[in-house]
Amino acid sequence: MGRALLGLDPTRALGGAGCRWGTGYFQEMLKAECHFLNGTERVRYVVRDIYNRQQNVHFDSDVGQFVADTPLGELIAKYWNSQTDLLEQRRAEVDTVCRHNYGVVTPFTVERR
């Protein structure tokens, strides 16, 4: 299971002044999860986009596209689902992230029982 945390300061991203980096006013977190059933026979990959502790949109490999969780997430999901290269990348991550990492960590986890 992979996780990434990214702190954002929208005023800096837009070239403005105001908030100082790291003040904690804005936080975006991307949380990627690999769920395995029967080894790598059945793999589900979920990427959650969380902004200020609220999940707005997520990608679910079982659905194959981004799904909105809030009204704001509807706009984001619609935009991201229109990006065919992004959808292809997320769909491929079932193999490139989940199945790959399963093979890397299995000798240290599952086989040590």
Short mmCIF file of N, CA and C in Angstrom, two decimals:
data_model
loop_
_atom_site.label_atom_id
_atom_site.label_comp_id
_atom_site.label_asym_id
_atom_site.label_seq_id
_atom_site.Cartn_x
_atom_site.Cartn_y
_atom_site.Cartn_z
N MET A 1 0.85 -1.15 0.00
CA MET A 1 0.00 0.00 0.00
C MET A 1 0.90 1.23 0.00
N GLY A 2 0.68 2.13 -0.94
CA GLY A 2 1.48 3.33 -1.01
C GLY A 2 0.69 4.55 -0.58
N ARG A 3 1.36 5.48 0.04
CA ARG A 3 0.70 6.70 0.49
C ARG A 3 1.60 7.88 0.17
N ALA A 4 1.00 8.97 -0.23
CA ALA A 4 1.76 10.19 -0.47
C ALA A 4 1.03 11.36 0.16
N LEU A 5 1.78 12.28 0.73
CA LEU A 5 1.21 13.47 1.34
C LEU A 5 1.84 14.68 0.69
N LEU A 6 1.00 15.59 0.23
CA LEU A 6 1.48 16.78 -0.45
C LEU A 6 0.82 17.99 0.17
N GLY A 7 1.61 18.89 0.72
CA GLY A 7 1.07 20.13 1.28
C GLY A 7 1.02 21.19 0.19
N LEU A 8 -0.11 21.88 0.08
CA LEU A 8 -0.28 22.88 -0.96
C LEU A 8 -0.49 24.27 -0.37
N ASP A 9 0.03 25.26 -1.03
CA ASP A 9 -0.25 26.65 -0.70
C ASP A 9 -0.73 27.30 -2.00
N PRO A 10 -2.04 27.40 -2.20
CA PRO A 10 -2.57 27.92 -3.46
C PRO A 10 -2.08 29.32 -3.79
N THR A 11 -1.82 30.16 -2.78
CA THR A 11 -1.37 31.51 -3.08
C THR A 11 0.02 31.50 -3.71
N ARG A 12 0.87 30.58 -3.29
CA ARG A 12 2.19 30.48 -3.93
C ARG A 12 2.07 29.87 -5.32
N ALA A 13 1.19 28.89 -5.46
CA ALA A 13 1.01 28.25 -6.76
C ALA A 13 0.54 29.26 -7.79
N LEU A 14 -0.23 30.26 -7.35
CA LEU A 14 -0.74 31.28 -8.26
C LEU A 14 0.18 32.50 -8.32
N GLY A 15 1.30 32.43 -7.62
CA GLY A 15 2.27 33.53 -7.65
C GLY A 15 1.92 34.67 -6.72
N GLY A 16 0.97 34.47 -5.82
CA GLY A 16 0.54 35.54 -4.92
C GLY A 16 1.27 35.48 -3.60
N ALA A 17 0.90 36.39 -2.72
CA ALA A 17 1.48 36.42 -1.38
C ALA A 17 0.36 36.17 -0.39
N GLY A 18 0.70 35.95 0.82
CA GLY A 18 -0.34 35.74 1.83
C GLY A 18 0.05 34.64 2.77
N CYS A 19 -0.38 33.43 2.51
CA CYS A 19 -0.09 32.30 3.39
C CYS A 19 1.38 31.91 3.29
N ARG A 20 1.95 31.57 4.41
CA ARG A 20 3.32 31.06 4.42
C ARG A 20 3.29 29.56 4.23
N TRP A 21 4.28 29.01 3.55
CA TRP A 21 4.38 27.57 3.32
C TRP A 21 4.40 26.85 4.66
N GLY A 22 3.58 25.82 4.79
CA GLY A 22 3.59 25.00 5.98
C GLY A 22 2.74 25.53 7.12
N THR A 23 1.92 26.54 6.86
CA THR A 23 1.08 27.08 7.94
C THR A 23 -0.09 26.16 8.25
N GLY A 24 -0.41 25.25 7.36
CA GLY A 24 -1.47 24.28 7.63
C GLY A 24 -2.85 24.74 7.23
N TYR A 25 -2.96 25.84 6.51
CA TYR A 25 -4.28 26.30 6.10
C TYR A 25 -4.89 25.40 5.03
N PHE A 26 -4.07 24.88 4.14
CA PHE A 26 -4.54 24.03 3.07
C PHE A 26 -3.76 22.73 3.10
N GLN A 27 -4.45 21.62 2.88
CA GLN A 27 -3.76 20.34 2.82
C GLN A 27 -4.45 19.46 1.80
N GLU A 28 -3.66 18.88 0.91
CA GLU A 28 -4.17 17.90 -0.03
C GLU A 28 -3.40 16.62 0.19
N MET A 29 -4.12 15.52 0.23
CA MET A 29 -3.49 14.22 0.43
C MET A 29 -3.99 13.27 -0.65
N LEU A 30 -3.08 12.60 -1.29
CA LEU A 30 -3.42 11.51 -2.20
C LEU A 30 -3.09 10.22 -1.49
N LYS A 31 -4.06 9.34 -1.40
CA LYS A 31 -3.87 8.08 -0.70
C LYS A 31 -4.14 6.95 -1.69
N ALA A 32 -3.12 6.16 -1.97
CA ALA A 32 -3.26 5.04 -2.91
C ALA A 32 -3.28 3.74 -2.12
N GLU A 33 -4.22 2.88 -2.46
CA GLU A 33 -4.38 1.60 -1.75
C GLU A 33 -4.45 0.47 -2.75
N CYS A 34 -3.75 -0.61 -2.45
CA CYS A 34 -3.84 -1.84 -3.24
C CYS A 34 -4.51 -2.90 -2.37
N HIS A 35 -5.59 -3.46 -2.86
CA HIS A 35 -6.32 -4.50 -2.14
C HIS A 35 -6.14 -5.81 -2.92
N PHE A 36 -5.63 -6.83 -2.25
CA PHE A 36 -5.33 -8.11 -2.90
C PHE A 36 -6.27 -9.19 -2.39
N LEU A 37 -6.78 -9.99 -3.32
CA LEU A 37 -7.55 -11.18 -3.00
C LEU A 37 -6.89 -12.35 -3.69
N ASN A 38 -6.54 -13.36 -2.93
CA ASN A 38 -5.91 -14.55 -3.51
C ASN A 38 -4.62 -14.18 -4.25
N GLY A 39 -3.70 -13.60 -3.52
CA GLY A 39 -2.44 -13.18 -4.14
C GLY A 39 -2.69 -12.02 -5.09
N THR A 40 -2.19 -12.15 -6.31
CA THR A 40 -2.42 -11.09 -7.30
C THR A 40 -3.49 -11.49 -8.30
N GLU A 41 -4.22 -12.55 -8.00
CA GLU A 41 -5.28 -12.98 -8.93
C GLU A 41 -6.36 -11.92 -9.07
N ARG A 42 -6.73 -11.31 -7.97
CA ARG A 42 -7.76 -10.26 -7.98
C ARG A 42 -7.19 -9.06 -7.23
N VAL A 43 -6.97 -7.95 -7.95
CA VAL A 43 -6.38 -6.75 -7.36
C VAL A 43 -7.30 -5.56 -7.61
N ARG A 44 -7.52 -4.79 -6.57
CA ARG A 44 -8.30 -3.55 -6.68
C ARG A 44 -7.40 -2.40 -6.25
N TYR A 45 -7.34 -1.37 -7.08
CA TYR A 45 -6.49 -0.20 -6.84
C TYR A 45 -7.40 1.01 -6.64
N VAL A 46 -7.24 1.70 -5.52
CA VAL A 46 -8.05 2.87 -5.21
C VAL A 46 -7.12 4.03 -4.87
N VAL A 47 -7.32 5.17 -5.53
CA VAL A 47 -6.57 6.38 -5.23
C VAL A 47 -7.57 7.44 -4.77
N ARG A 48 -7.38 7.93 -3.56
CA ARG A 48 -8.30 8.90 -2.97
C ARG A 48 -7.66 10.29 -2.98
N ASP A 49 -8.40 11.29 -3.42
CA ASP A 49 -7.96 12.68 -3.40
C ASP A 49 -8.71 13.38 -2.27
N ILE A 50 -7.96 13.75 -1.24
CA ILE A 50 -8.55 14.33 -0.03
C ILE A 50 -8.03 15.75 0.11
N TYR A 51 -8.94 16.70 0.25
CA TYR A 51 -8.57 18.10 0.43
C TYR A 51 -9.20 18.61 1.72
N ASN A 52 -8.36 19.11 2.62
CA ASN A 52 -8.83 19.58 3.93
C ASN A 52 -9.73 18.56 4.62
N ARG A 53 -9.25 17.34 4.69
CA ARG A 53 -9.88 16.22 5.39
C ARG A 53 -11.18 15.72 4.75
N GLN A 54 -11.48 16.16 3.54
CA GLN A 54 -12.69 15.69 2.87
C GLN A 54 -12.32 15.03 1.55
N GLN A 55 -12.78 13.81 1.37
CA GLN A 55 -12.53 13.11 0.11
C GLN A 55 -13.50 13.64 -0.93
N ASN A 56 -12.95 14.25 -1.98
CA ASN A 56 -13.77 14.83 -3.03
C ASN A 56 -13.96 13.91 -4.22
N VAL A 57 -12.93 13.13 -4.53
CA VAL A 57 -12.97 12.27 -5.71
C VAL A 57 -12.03 11.09 -5.48
N HIS A 58 -12.32 9.96 -6.11
CA HIS A 58 -11.42 8.82 -6.02
C HIS A 58 -11.43 8.06 -7.34
N PHE A 59 -10.31 7.36 -7.59
CA PHE A 59 -10.23 6.46 -8.73
C PHE A 59 -10.36 5.05 -8.20
N ASP A 60 -11.19 4.26 -8.84
CA ASP A 60 -11.40 2.87 -8.45
C ASP A 60 -11.16 2.00 -9.68
N SER A 61 -10.18 1.11 -9.60
CA SER A 61 -9.85 0.28 -10.77
C SER A 61 -11.00 -0.64 -11.16
N ASP A 62 -11.87 -0.99 -10.21
CA ASP A 62 -13.04 -1.80 -10.57
C ASP A 62 -14.01 -1.03 -11.45
N VAL A 63 -14.08 0.28 -11.27
CA VAL A 63 -14.94 1.13 -12.09
C VAL A 63 -14.20 1.57 -13.35
N GLY A 64 -12.89 1.83 -13.22
CA GLY A 64 -12.08 2.23 -14.36
C GLY A 64 -12.05 3.71 -14.63
N GLN A 65 -12.60 4.50 -13.71
CA GLN A 65 -12.57 5.95 -13.88
C GLN A 65 -12.68 6.63 -12.53
N PHE A 66 -12.59 7.96 -12.54
CA PHE A 66 -12.71 8.74 -11.32
C PHE A 66 -14.18 8.88 -10.95
N VAL A 67 -14.45 8.81 -9.65
CA VAL A 67 -15.82 8.88 -9.13
C VAL A 67 -15.88 10.03 -8.13
N ALA A 68 -16.90 10.88 -8.27
CA ALA A 68 -17.07 12.02 -7.37
C ALA A 68 -17.66 11.58 -6.04
N ASP A 69 -17.18 12.20 -4.96
CA ASP A 69 -17.72 11.96 -3.63
C ASP A 69 -18.42 13.19 -3.06
N THR A 70 -18.21 14.35 -3.68
CA THR A 70 -18.82 15.61 -3.25
C THR A 70 -19.21 16.40 -4.50
N PRO A 71 -19.99 17.46 -4.34
CA PRO A 71 -20.30 18.31 -5.50
C PRO A 71 -19.04 18.88 -6.17
N LEU A 72 -18.05 19.31 -5.37
CA LEU A 72 -16.79 19.77 -5.94
C LEU A 72 -16.11 18.64 -6.70
N GLY A 73 -16.19 17.44 -6.16
CA GLY A 73 -15.59 16.28 -6.80
C GLY A 73 -16.19 15.96 -8.16
N GLU A 74 -17.45 16.36 -8.38
CA GLU A 74 -18.08 16.13 -9.69
C GLU A 74 -17.34 16.87 -10.78
N LEU A 75 -16.95 18.11 -10.51
CA LEU A 75 -16.19 18.89 -11.49
C LEU A 75 -14.82 18.28 -11.74
N ILE A 76 -14.16 17.88 -10.66
CA ILE A 76 -12.83 17.28 -10.77
C ILE A 76 -12.90 15.96 -11.53
N ALA A 77 -13.85 15.10 -11.16
CA ALA A 77 -13.99 13.79 -11.82
C ALA A 77 -14.29 13.96 -13.31
N LYS A 78 -15.15 14.89 -13.64
CA LYS A 78 -15.49 15.13 -15.05
C LYS A 78 -14.25 15.54 -15.83
N TYR A 79 -13.45 16.44 -15.25
CA TYR A 79 -12.24 16.89 -15.92
C TYR A 79 -11.22 15.76 -16.04
N TRP A 80 -10.94 15.06 -14.93
CA TRP A 80 -9.94 13.99 -14.98
C TRP A 80 -10.39 12.85 -15.88
N ASN A 81 -11.67 12.53 -15.92
CA ASN A 81 -12.15 11.47 -16.80
C ASN A 81 -12.05 11.85 -18.27
N SER A 82 -11.93 13.15 -18.56
CA SER A 82 -11.75 13.58 -19.95
C SER A 82 -10.29 13.47 -20.38
N GLN A 83 -9.38 13.25 -19.44
CA GLN A 83 -7.95 13.13 -19.71
C GLN A 83 -7.61 11.65 -19.96
N THR A 84 -7.66 11.22 -21.22
CA THR A 84 -7.48 9.80 -21.53
C THR A 84 -6.12 9.28 -21.09
N ASP A 85 -5.08 10.11 -21.18
CA ASP A 85 -3.75 9.65 -20.76
C ASP A 85 -3.71 9.41 -19.25
N LEU A 86 -4.39 10.24 -18.47
CA LEU A 86 -4.44 10.05 -17.02
C LEU A 86 -5.21 8.79 -16.67
N LEU A 87 -6.33 8.55 -17.35
CA LEU A 87 -7.11 7.33 -17.10
C LEU A 87 -6.29 6.08 -17.43
N GLU A 88 -5.58 6.11 -18.56
CA GLU A 88 -4.75 4.96 -18.94
C GLU A 88 -3.66 4.71 -17.91
N GLN A 89 -3.06 5.79 -17.40
CA GLN A 89 -2.01 5.65 -16.39
C GLN A 89 -2.57 5.02 -15.12
N ARG A 90 -3.70 5.52 -14.63
CA ARG A 90 -4.30 4.97 -13.41
C ARG A 90 -4.69 3.51 -13.60
N ARG A 91 -5.26 3.17 -14.75
CA ARG A 91 -5.65 1.78 -15.00
C ARG A 91 -4.43 0.87 -15.04
N ALA A 92 -3.32 1.36 -15.59
CA ALA A 92 -2.10 0.56 -15.67
C ALA A 92 -1.43 0.38 -14.32
N GLU A 93 -1.71 1.27 -13.37
CA GLU A 93 -1.06 1.20 -12.06
C GLU A 93 -1.48 -0.03 -11.26
N VAL A 94 -2.54 -0.70 -11.64
CA VAL A 94 -2.87 -1.98 -11.01
C VAL A 94 -1.69 -2.93 -11.19
N ASP A 95 -1.09 -2.91 -12.37
CA ASP A 95 0.07 -3.77 -12.64
C ASP A 95 1.38 -3.12 -12.22
N THR A 96 1.59 -1.85 -12.62
CA THR A 96 2.89 -1.22 -12.39
C THR A 96 3.14 -0.86 -10.94
N VAL A 97 2.09 -0.66 -10.15
CA VAL A 97 2.25 -0.33 -8.74
C VAL A 97 1.89 -1.53 -7.87
N CYS A 98 0.65 -1.98 -7.95
CA CYS A 98 0.17 -3.02 -7.02
C CYS A 98 0.86 -4.37 -7.23
N ARG A 99 0.75 -4.92 -8.42
CA ARG A 99 1.33 -6.25 -8.65
C ARG A 99 2.84 -6.22 -8.53
N HIS A 100 3.45 -5.13 -9.00
CA HIS A 100 4.91 -5.00 -8.87
C HIS A 100 5.32 -5.00 -7.40
N ASN A 101 4.69 -4.14 -6.60
CA ASN A 101 5.05 -4.05 -5.18
C ASN A 101 4.73 -5.33 -4.43
N TYR A 102 3.69 -6.03 -4.83
CA TYR A 102 3.37 -7.31 -4.20
C TYR A 102 4.55 -8.27 -4.36
N GLY A 103 5.11 -8.31 -5.57
CA GLY A 103 6.26 -9.17 -5.82
C GLY A 103 7.49 -8.76 -5.04
N VAL A 104 7.64 -7.47 -4.80
CA VAL A 104 8.80 -6.97 -4.06
C VAL A 104 8.70 -7.28 -2.58
N VAL A 105 7.52 -7.09 -1.97
CA VAL A 105 7.39 -7.24 -0.52
C VAL A 105 6.99 -8.64 -0.07
N THR A 106 6.52 -9.48 -0.97
CA THR A 106 6.07 -10.83 -0.59
C THR A 106 7.13 -11.63 0.16
N PRO A 107 8.40 -11.62 -0.28
CA PRO A 107 9.41 -12.40 0.46
C PRO A 107 9.57 -11.95 1.92
N PHE A 108 9.23 -10.71 2.22
CA PHE A 108 9.41 -10.18 3.57
C PHE A 108 8.14 -10.23 4.41
N THR A 109 7.01 -10.50 3.77
CA THR A 109 5.74 -10.47 4.51
C THR A 109 5.04 -11.82 4.47
N VAL A 110 4.46 -12.15 3.35
CA VAL A 110 3.63 -13.36 3.22
C VAL A 110 4.45 -14.62 3.43
N GLU A 111 5.63 -14.71 2.82
CA GLU A 111 6.43 -15.93 2.88
C GLU A 111 7.14 -16.13 4.22
N ARG A 112 7.13 -15.15 5.10
CA ARG A 112 7.80 -15.27 6.40
C ARG A 112 6.93 -15.91 7.46
N ARG A 113 5.68 -16.16 7.14
CA ARG A 113 4.76 -16.73 8.13
C ARG A 113 5.16 -18.11 8.55
#
